[in-house]
Coordinates of C-alpha atoms and ligand atoms in Angstrom, one line a residue:
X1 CA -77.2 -75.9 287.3
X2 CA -79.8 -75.0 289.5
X3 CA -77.5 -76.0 292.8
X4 CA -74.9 -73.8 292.5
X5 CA -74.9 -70.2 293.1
X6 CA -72.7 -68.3 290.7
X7 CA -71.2 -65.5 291.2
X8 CA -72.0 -63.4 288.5
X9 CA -74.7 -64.3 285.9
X10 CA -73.9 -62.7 281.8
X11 CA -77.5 -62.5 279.9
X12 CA -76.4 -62.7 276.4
X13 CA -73.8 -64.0 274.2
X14 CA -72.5 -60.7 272.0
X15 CA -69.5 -58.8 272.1
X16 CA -71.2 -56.6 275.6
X17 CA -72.0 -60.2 277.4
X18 CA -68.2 -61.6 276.0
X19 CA -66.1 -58.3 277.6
X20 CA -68.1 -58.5 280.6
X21 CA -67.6 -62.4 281.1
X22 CA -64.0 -62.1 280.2
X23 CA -63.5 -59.3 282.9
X24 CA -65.1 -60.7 285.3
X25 CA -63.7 -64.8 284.7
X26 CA -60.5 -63.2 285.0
X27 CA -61.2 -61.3 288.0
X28 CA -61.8 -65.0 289.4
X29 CA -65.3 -65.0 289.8
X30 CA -67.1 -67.7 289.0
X31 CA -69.0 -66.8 285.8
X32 CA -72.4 -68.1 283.7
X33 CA -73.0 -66.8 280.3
X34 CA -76.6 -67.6 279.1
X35 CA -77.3 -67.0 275.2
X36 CA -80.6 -67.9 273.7
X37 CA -79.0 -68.9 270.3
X38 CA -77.8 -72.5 269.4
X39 CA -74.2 -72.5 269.5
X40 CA -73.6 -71.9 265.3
X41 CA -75.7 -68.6 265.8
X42 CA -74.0 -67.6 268.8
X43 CA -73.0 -63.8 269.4
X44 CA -75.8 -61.4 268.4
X45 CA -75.7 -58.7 266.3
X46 CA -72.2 -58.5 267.4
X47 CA -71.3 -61.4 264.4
X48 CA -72.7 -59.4 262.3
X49 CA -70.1 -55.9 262.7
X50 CA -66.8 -55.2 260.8
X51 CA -65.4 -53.0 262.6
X52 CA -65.1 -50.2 265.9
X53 CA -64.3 -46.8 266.6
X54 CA -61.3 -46.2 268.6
X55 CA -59.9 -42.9 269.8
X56 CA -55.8 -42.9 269.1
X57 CA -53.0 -40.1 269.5
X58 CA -50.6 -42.3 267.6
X59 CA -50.8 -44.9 264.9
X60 CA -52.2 -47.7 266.9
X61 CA -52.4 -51.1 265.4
X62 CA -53.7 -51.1 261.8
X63 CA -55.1 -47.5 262.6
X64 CA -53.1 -44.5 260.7
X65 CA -52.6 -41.1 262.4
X66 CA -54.4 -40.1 265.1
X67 CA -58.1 -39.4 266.0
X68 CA -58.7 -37.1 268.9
X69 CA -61.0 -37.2 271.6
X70 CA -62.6 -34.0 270.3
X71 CA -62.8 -35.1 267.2
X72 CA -64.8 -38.3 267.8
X73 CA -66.9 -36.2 270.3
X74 CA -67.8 -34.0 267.4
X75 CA -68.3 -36.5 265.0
X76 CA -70.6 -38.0 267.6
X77 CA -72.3 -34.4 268.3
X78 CA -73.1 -33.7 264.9
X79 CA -75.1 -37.6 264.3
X80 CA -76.6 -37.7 267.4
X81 CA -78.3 -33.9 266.9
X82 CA -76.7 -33.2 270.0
X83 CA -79.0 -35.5 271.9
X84 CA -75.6 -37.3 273.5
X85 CA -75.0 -37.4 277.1
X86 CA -72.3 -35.9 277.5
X87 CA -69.7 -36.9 280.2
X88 CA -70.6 -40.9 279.3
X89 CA -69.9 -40.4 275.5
X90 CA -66.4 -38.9 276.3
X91 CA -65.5 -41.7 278.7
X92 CA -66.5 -43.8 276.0
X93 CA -64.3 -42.6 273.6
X94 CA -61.3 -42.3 275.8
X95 CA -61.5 -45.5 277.3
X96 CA -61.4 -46.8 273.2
X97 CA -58.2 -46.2 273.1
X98 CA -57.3 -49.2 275.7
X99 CA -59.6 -51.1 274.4
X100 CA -57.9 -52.4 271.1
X101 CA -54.7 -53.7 272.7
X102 CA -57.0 -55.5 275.2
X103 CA -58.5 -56.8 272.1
X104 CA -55.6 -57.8 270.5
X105 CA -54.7 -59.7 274.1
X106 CA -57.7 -61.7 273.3
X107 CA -57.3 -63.2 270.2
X108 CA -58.9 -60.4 267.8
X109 CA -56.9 -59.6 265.2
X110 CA -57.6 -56.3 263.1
X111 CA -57.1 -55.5 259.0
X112 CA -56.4 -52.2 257.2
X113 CA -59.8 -50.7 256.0
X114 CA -60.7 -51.4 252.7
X115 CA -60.4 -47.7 249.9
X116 CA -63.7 -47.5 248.0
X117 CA -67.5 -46.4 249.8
X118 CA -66.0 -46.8 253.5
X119 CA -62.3 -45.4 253.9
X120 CA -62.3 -45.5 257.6
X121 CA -58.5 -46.3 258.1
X122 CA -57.7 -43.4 260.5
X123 CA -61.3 -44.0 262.5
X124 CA -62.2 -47.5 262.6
X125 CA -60.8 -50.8 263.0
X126 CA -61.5 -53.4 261.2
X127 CA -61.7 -57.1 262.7
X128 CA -60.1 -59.6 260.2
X129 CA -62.4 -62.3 259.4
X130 CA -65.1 -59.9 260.7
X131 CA -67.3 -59.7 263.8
X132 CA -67.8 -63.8 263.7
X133 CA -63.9 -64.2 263.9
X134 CA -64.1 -61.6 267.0
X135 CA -67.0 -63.4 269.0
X136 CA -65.1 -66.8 267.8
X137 CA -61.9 -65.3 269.8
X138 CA -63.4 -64.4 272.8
X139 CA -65.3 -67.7 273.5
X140 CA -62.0 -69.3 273.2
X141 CA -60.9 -67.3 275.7
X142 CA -63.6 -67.8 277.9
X143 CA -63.2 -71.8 277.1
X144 CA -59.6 -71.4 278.9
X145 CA -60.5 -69.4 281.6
X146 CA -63.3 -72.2 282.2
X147 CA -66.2 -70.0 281.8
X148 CA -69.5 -72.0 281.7
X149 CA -71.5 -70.9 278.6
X150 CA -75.1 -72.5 278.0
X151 CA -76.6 -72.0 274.8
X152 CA -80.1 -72.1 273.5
X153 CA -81.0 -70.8 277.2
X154 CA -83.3 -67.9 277.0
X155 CA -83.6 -65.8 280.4
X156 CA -87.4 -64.7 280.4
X157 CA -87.0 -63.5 283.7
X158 CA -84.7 -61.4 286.4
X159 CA -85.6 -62.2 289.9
X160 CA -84.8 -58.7 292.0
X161 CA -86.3 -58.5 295.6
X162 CA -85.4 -54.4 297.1
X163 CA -83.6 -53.4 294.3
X164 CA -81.3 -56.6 294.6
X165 CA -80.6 -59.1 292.2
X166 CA -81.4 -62.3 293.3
X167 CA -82.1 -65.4 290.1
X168 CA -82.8 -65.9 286.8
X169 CA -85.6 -67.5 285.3
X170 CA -84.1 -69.4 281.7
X171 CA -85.7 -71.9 279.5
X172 CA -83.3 -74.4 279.0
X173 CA -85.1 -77.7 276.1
X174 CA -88.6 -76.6 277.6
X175 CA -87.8 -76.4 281.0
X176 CA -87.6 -72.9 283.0
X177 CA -85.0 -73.2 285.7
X178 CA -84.4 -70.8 288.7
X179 CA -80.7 -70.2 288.5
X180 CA -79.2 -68.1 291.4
X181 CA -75.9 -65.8 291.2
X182 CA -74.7 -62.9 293.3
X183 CA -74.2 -60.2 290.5
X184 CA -76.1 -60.2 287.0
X185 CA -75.0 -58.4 283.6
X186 CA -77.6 -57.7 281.1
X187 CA -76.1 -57.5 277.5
X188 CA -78.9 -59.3 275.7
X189 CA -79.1 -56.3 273.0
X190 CA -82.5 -54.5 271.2
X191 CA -85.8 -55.5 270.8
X192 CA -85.9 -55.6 267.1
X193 CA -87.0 -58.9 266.6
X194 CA -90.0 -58.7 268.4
X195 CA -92.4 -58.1 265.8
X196 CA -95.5 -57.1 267.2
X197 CA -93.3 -54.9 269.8
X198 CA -91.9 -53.1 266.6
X199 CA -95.2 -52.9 265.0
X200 CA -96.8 -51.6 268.4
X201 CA -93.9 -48.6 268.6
X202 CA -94.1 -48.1 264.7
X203 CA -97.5 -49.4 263.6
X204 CA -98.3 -52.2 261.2
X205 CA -95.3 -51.0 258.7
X206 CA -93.0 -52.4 260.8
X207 CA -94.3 -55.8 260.2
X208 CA -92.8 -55.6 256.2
X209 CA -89.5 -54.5 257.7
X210 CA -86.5 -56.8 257.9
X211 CA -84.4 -57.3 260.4
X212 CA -80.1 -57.3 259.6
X213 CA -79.1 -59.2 262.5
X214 CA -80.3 -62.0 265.0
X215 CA -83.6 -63.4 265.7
X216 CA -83.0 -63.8 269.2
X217 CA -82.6 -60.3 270.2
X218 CA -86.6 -60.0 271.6
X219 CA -86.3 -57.6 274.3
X220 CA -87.6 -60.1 276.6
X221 CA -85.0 -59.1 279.4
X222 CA -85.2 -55.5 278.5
X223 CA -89.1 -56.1 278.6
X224 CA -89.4 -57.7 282.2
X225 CA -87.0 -54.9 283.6
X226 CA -89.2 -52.1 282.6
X227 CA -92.2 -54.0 283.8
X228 CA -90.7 -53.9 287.4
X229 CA -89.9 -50.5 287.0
X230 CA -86.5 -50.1 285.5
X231 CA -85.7 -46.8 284.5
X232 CA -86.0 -46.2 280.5
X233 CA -83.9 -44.5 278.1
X234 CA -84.2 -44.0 274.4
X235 CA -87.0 -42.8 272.1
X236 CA -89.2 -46.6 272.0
X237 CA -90.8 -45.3 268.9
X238 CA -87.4 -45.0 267.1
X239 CA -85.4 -47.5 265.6
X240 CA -82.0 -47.6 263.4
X241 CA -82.9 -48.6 259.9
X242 CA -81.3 -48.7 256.2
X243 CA -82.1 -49.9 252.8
X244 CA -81.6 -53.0 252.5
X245 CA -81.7 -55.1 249.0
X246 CA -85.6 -56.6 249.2
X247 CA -84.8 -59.9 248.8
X248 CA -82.9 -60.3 251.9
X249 CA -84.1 -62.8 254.7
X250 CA -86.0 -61.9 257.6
X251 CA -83.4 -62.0 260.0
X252 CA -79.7 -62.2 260.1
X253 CA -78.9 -61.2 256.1
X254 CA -76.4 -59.1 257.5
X255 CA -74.2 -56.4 256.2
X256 CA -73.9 -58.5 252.4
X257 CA -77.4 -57.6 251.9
X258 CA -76.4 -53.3 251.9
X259 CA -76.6 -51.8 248.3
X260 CA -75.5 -49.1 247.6
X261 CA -76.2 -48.3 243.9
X262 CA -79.4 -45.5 245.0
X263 CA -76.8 -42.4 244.0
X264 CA -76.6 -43.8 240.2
X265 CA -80.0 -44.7 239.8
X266 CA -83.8 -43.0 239.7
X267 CA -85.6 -44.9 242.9
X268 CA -89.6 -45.2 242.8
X269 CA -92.1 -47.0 245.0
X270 CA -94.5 -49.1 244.2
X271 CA -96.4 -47.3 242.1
X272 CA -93.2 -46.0 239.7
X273 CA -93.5 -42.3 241.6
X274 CA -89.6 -41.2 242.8
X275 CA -89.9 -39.6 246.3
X276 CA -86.4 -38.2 247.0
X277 CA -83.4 -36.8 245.9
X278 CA -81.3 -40.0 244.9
X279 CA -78.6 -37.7 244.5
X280 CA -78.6 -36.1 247.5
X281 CA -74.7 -36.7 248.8
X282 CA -72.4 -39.3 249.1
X283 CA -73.6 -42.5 249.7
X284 CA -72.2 -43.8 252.9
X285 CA -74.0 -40.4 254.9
X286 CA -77.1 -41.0 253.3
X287 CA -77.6 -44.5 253.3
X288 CA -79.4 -44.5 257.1
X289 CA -82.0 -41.9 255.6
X290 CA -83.1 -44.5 252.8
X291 CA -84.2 -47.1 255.7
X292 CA -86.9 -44.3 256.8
X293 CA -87.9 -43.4 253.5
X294 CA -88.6 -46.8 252.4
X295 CA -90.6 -47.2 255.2
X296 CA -92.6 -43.7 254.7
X297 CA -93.8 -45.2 251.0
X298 CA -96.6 -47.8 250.2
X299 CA -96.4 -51.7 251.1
X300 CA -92.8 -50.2 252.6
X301 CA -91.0 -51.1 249.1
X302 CA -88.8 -49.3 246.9
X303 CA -87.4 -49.7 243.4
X304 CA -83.9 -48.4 242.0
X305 CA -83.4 -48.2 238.5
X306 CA -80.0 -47.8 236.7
X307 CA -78.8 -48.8 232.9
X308 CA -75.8 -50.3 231.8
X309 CA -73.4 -47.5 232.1
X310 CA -74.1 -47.3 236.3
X311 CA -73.6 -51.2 236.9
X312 CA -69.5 -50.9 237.2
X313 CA -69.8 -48.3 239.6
X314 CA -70.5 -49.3 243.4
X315 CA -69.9 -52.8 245.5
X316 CA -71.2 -55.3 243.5
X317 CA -75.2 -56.7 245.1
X318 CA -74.9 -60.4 246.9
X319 CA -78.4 -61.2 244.7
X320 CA -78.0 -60.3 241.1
X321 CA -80.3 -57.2 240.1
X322 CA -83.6 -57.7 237.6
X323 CA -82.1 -57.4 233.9
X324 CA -84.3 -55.9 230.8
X325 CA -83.6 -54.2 227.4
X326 CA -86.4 -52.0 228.3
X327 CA -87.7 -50.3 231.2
X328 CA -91.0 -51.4 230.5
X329 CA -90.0 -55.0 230.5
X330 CA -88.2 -54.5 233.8
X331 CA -91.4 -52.8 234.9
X332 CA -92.9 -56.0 234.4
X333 CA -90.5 -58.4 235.7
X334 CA -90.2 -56.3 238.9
X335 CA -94.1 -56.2 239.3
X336 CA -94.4 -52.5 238.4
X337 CA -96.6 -50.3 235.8
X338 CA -94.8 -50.6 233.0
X339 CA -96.4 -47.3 231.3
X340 CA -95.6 -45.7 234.6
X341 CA -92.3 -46.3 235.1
X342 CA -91.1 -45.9 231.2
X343 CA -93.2 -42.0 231.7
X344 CA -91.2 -41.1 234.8
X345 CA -87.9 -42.5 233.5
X346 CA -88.8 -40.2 230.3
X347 CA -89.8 -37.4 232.2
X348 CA -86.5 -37.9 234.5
X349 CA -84.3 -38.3 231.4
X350 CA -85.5 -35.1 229.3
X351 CA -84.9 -33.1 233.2
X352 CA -81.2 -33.8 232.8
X353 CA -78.5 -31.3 231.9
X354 CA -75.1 -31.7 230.0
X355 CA -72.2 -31.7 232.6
X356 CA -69.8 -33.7 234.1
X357 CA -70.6 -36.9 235.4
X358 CA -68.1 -37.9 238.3
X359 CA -69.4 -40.6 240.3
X360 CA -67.2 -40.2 243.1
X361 CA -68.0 -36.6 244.3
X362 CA -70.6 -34.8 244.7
X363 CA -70.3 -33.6 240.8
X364 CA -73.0 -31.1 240.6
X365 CA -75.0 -32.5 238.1
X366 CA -78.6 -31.9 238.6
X367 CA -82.1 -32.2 236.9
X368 CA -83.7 -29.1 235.9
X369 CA -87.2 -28.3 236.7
X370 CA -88.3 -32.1 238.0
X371 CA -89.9 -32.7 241.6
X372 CA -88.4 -34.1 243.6
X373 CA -84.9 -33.1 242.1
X374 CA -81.6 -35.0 241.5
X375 CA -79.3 -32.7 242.8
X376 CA -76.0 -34.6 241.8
X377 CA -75.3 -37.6 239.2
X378 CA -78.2 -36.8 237.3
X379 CA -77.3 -38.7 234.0
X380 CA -80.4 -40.1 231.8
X381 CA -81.5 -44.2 232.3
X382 CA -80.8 -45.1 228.9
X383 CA -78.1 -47.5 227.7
X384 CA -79.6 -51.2 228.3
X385 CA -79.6 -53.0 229.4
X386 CA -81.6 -51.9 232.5
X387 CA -81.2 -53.0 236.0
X388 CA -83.4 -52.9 239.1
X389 CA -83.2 -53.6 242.6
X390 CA -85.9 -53.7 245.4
X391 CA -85.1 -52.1 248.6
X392 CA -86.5 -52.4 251.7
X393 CA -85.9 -51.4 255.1
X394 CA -83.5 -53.1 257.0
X395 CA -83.7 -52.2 261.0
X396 CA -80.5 -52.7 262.8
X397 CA -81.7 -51.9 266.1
X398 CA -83.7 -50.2 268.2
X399 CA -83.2 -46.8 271.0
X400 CA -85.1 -47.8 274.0
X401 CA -83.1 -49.4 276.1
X402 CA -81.9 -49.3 280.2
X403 CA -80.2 -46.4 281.6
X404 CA -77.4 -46.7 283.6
X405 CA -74.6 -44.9 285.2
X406 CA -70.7 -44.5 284.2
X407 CA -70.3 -47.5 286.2
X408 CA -72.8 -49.4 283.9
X409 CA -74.7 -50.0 286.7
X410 CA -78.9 -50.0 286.5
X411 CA -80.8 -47.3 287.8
X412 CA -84.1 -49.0 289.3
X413 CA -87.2 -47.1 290.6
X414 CA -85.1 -46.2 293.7
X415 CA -81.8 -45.6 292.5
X416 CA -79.3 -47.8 291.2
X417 CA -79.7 -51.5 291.6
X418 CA -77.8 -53.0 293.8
X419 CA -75.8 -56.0 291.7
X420 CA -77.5 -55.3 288.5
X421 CA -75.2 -54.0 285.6
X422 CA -76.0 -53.7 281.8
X423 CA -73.4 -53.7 278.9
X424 CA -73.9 -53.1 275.2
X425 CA -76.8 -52.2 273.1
X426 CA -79.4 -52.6 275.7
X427 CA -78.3 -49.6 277.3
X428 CA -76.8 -47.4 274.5
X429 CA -79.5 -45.2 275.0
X430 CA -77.9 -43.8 277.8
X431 CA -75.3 -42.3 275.5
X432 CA -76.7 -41.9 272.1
X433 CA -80.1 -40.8 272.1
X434 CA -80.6 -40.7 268.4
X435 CA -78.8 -40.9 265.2
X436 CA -75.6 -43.3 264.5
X437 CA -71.8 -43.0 264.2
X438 CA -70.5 -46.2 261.8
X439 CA -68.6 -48.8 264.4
X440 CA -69.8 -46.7 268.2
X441 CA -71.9 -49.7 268.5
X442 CA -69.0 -52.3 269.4
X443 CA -67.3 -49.1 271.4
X444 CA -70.4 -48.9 273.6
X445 CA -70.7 -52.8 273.6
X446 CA -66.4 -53.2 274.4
X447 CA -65.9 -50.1 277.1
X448 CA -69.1 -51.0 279.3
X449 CA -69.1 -54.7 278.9
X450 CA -65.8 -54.7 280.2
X451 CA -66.5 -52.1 283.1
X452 CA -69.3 -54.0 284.4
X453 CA -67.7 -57.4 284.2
X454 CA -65.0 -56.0 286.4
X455 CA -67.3 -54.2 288.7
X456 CA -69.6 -57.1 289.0
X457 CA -66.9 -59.1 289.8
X458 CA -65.3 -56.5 292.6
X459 CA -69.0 -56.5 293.9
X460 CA -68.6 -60.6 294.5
X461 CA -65.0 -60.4 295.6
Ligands
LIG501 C1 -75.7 -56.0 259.9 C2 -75.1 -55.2 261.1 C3 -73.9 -54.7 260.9 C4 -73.3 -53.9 262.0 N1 -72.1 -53.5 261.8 C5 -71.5 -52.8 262.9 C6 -70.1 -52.4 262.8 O1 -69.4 -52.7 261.8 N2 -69.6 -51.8 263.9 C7 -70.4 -51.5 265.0 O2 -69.8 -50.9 265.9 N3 -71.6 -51.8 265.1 C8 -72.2 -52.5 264.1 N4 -73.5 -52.9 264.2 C9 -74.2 -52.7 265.5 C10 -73.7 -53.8 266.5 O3 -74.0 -55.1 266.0 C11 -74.2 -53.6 267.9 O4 -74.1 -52.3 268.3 C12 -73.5 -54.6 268.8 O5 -73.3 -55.8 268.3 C13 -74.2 -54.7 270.1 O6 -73.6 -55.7 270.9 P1 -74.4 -56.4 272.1 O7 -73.5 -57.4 272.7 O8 -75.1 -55.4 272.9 O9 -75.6 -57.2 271.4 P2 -75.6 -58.5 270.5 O10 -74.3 -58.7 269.9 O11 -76.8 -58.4 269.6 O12 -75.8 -59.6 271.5 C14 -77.0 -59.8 272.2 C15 -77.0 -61.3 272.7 O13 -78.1 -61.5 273.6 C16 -78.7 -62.7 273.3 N5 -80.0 -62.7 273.9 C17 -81.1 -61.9 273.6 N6 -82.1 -62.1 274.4 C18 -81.7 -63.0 275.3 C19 -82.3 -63.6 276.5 N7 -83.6 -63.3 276.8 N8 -81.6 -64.6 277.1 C20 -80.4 -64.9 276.8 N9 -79.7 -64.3 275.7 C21 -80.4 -63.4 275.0 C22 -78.6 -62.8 271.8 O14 -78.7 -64.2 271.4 C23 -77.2 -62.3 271.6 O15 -76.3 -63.2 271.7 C24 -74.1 -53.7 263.2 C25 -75.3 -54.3 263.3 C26 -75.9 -55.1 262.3 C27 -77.2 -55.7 262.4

């Protein structure tokens, strides 16, 4: 390993490292891909995804009508609070619309949305048998084209000597080799599951937050690039988090662990208070708020309470709620005060108003005269049993990240790097710099990982 001298050198093993390596392998240079998991938890947060957001002017593949580049740039606008740049999200989305058949080419196969919460057929599409099936696909690809792939091989350092990549430092069973190559990708995602770098950007609440995807997705390569002077994008203090059910794992629960019953039910913290407007809108738009809110209360820990009536009417929970025949017995079994929580459930039930409950718009039916309100599905807790589920926040990943050009290359302390490209969350900063549109995360991961395998690999030819 440490003889040869490879041409280009892929830090990571998610979808960003996997576009890159395929680019580049079939370029015909001779490509390393270096992921810190063991081999069954290979490919990131990437495993984790469902779908992508592709721009179309036709049906295209399982994807009905068509989705303009406008449109998507809107869409995009209106999460991001206009903090986008510009030109690079528009490349983005129009270079989507290649990017499924090339998917398709290698092995990933797609599946009409699903109708219910998420109807996303027109926008997004979805990978059948999920983001595992996807990463499965494209390491079978780069199996054929006789990629080298090295697992459990963490790179804790980039050797770059006048803005020119040179090595990288990995520790391979305990030993840190010096591995040379002529071009390096970095597509080793978010910093998230660095603890104590998420508590030092968020303080010591971020220690009772937990993490949706991989462990191994430190920061350590985003780390030693900003120590040797890197240039930064991204808010570091800012992170991408939902609700999450509370019983969750600390890493890699994944997208079964979502719940989405807040709309139905009266949420409270720790101390049986509500906080917020459960009703606020549809579920899908709010359900990135709830991560922050969570986060704002006490021991960062929420409660949602709903009776029987509610239980029928969103995804069903991968843990199975609390169950009483009263709230104060739920109270109890959930660790709450039972007094508490039976007084604002009281006080929340006489606040309702006679109306039409319709659970799957926004029907209107609101609390009168309670603080904070319920501006929509305000229908009394009272038909046990009663239910409750603890929520917590969930981060999916983090803003700061590298910045680089539209060539994906990575702009150093004198201008761009000379060899150096980055692919995938660890430079999504430099096209969102806040906020979240559902399945731009694989975009960013698929149009840059495959622009700088191929220009890492014309850099080598
Ligand atoms: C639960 C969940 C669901 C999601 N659903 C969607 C979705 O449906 N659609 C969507 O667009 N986005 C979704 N996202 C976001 C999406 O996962 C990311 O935007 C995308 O996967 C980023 O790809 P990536 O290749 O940059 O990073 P990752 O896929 O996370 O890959 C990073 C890789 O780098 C490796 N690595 C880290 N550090 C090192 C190191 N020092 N040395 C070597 N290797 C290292 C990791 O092991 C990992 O393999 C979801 C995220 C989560 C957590």
């Amino acid at each position: 390993m440490e003889q040869t001298e490879w041409d280009v050198i892929i830090v990571g093993g998610g979808n960003a490292a996997l576009c890159a390596a395929i680019e580049a392998a079939e370029a015909n240079a001779r490509v390393l891909v270096l992921e810190s998991a063991p081999k069954p938890y290979r490919g990131g947060n990437s495993r984790h995804t469902r779908n992508f957001r592709c721009m179309h002017r036709g049906p295209l593949s399982v994807l009905t009508d068509s989705y303009a580049e406008d449109e998507y740039f809107n869409d995009l606008l209106r999460v991001t609070n206009g903090k986008t740049e510009k030109d690079m999200a528009r490349q983005t989305i129009r270079e989507s619309e290649a990017c499924l058949p090339w998917m398709e080419r290698h092995g990933v196969r797609f599946q009409p949305s699903l109708s219910g919460t998420l109807s996303l057929s027109r926008t997004n599409a979805f990978f059948l048998g999920g983001g595992k099936a996807l990463v499965n696909a494209y390491y079978n690809v780069l199996e054929d084209l006789g990629v080298t792939v090295l697992y459990e091989a963490e790179v804790t350092h980039i050797q770059v000597t006048e803005q020119r990549f040179e090595a990288v430092d990995v520790a391979v069973a305990g030993t840190v080799l010096k591995v040379r190559g002529r071009a390096a990708v970095l597509a080793s995602g978010g910093f998230q599951s660095d603890i104590d770098w998420l508590a030092r950007a968020w303080g010591p609440a971020a220690r009772n937050f937990l993490i949706r995807g991989t462990r191994f997705n430190r920061g350590v390569v985003l780390n030693d690039m900003l120590e040797q002077g890197a240039e930064s994008v991204g808010d570091p203090t800012q992170c991408h988090a939902v609700a999450i059910d509370g019983r969750a794992p600390k890493f890699d629960g994944g997208i079964v662990t979502r719940l989405d019953c807040v709309p139905f039910s009266v949420v409270v913290n720790r101390d049986a208070e509500r906080f917020y407007d459960e009703g606020e809108d549809v579920w899908p738009k709010r359900y990135a708020i709830w991560g922050r809110l969570v986060a704002a209360q006490p021991d960062q820990v929420a409660f949602s309470i709903i009776d029987s009536r509610s239980a029928e009417l969103f995804m069903p929970s991968v843990f199975p709620p609390e169950r009483a025949n009263t709230i104060a017995e739920l109270a109890q079994k959930m660790g709450l005060p039972p007094e508490k929580l039976t007084h604002t459930i009281d006080t929340f039930n006489a606040a309702c108003s006679e109306g039409h409950f319709t659970p799957q718009d926004l029907d209107g039916l609101s609390t009168q005269g309670l603080e904070p309100p319920k501006t929509n599905w305000a229908r009394p807790i009272v038909e046990p049993p009663f239910f409750g589920y603890v929520l917590r926040p969930g981060v999916t990943f983090t803003y700061l990240g590298l910045k680089v050009d539209p060539t994906a290359r990575v702009s150093g302390p004198d201008g761009p790097y000379e060899n150096i490209w980055a692919a995938g969350e660890i430079m999504a900063g430099s096209i969102l710099g806040q906020g979240y549109l559902a399945g731009f995360g694989m975009t960013i991961g698929t149009v840059f990982g495959r622009i700088a395998g191929q220009e890492a690999a014309a850099y080598v030819a």
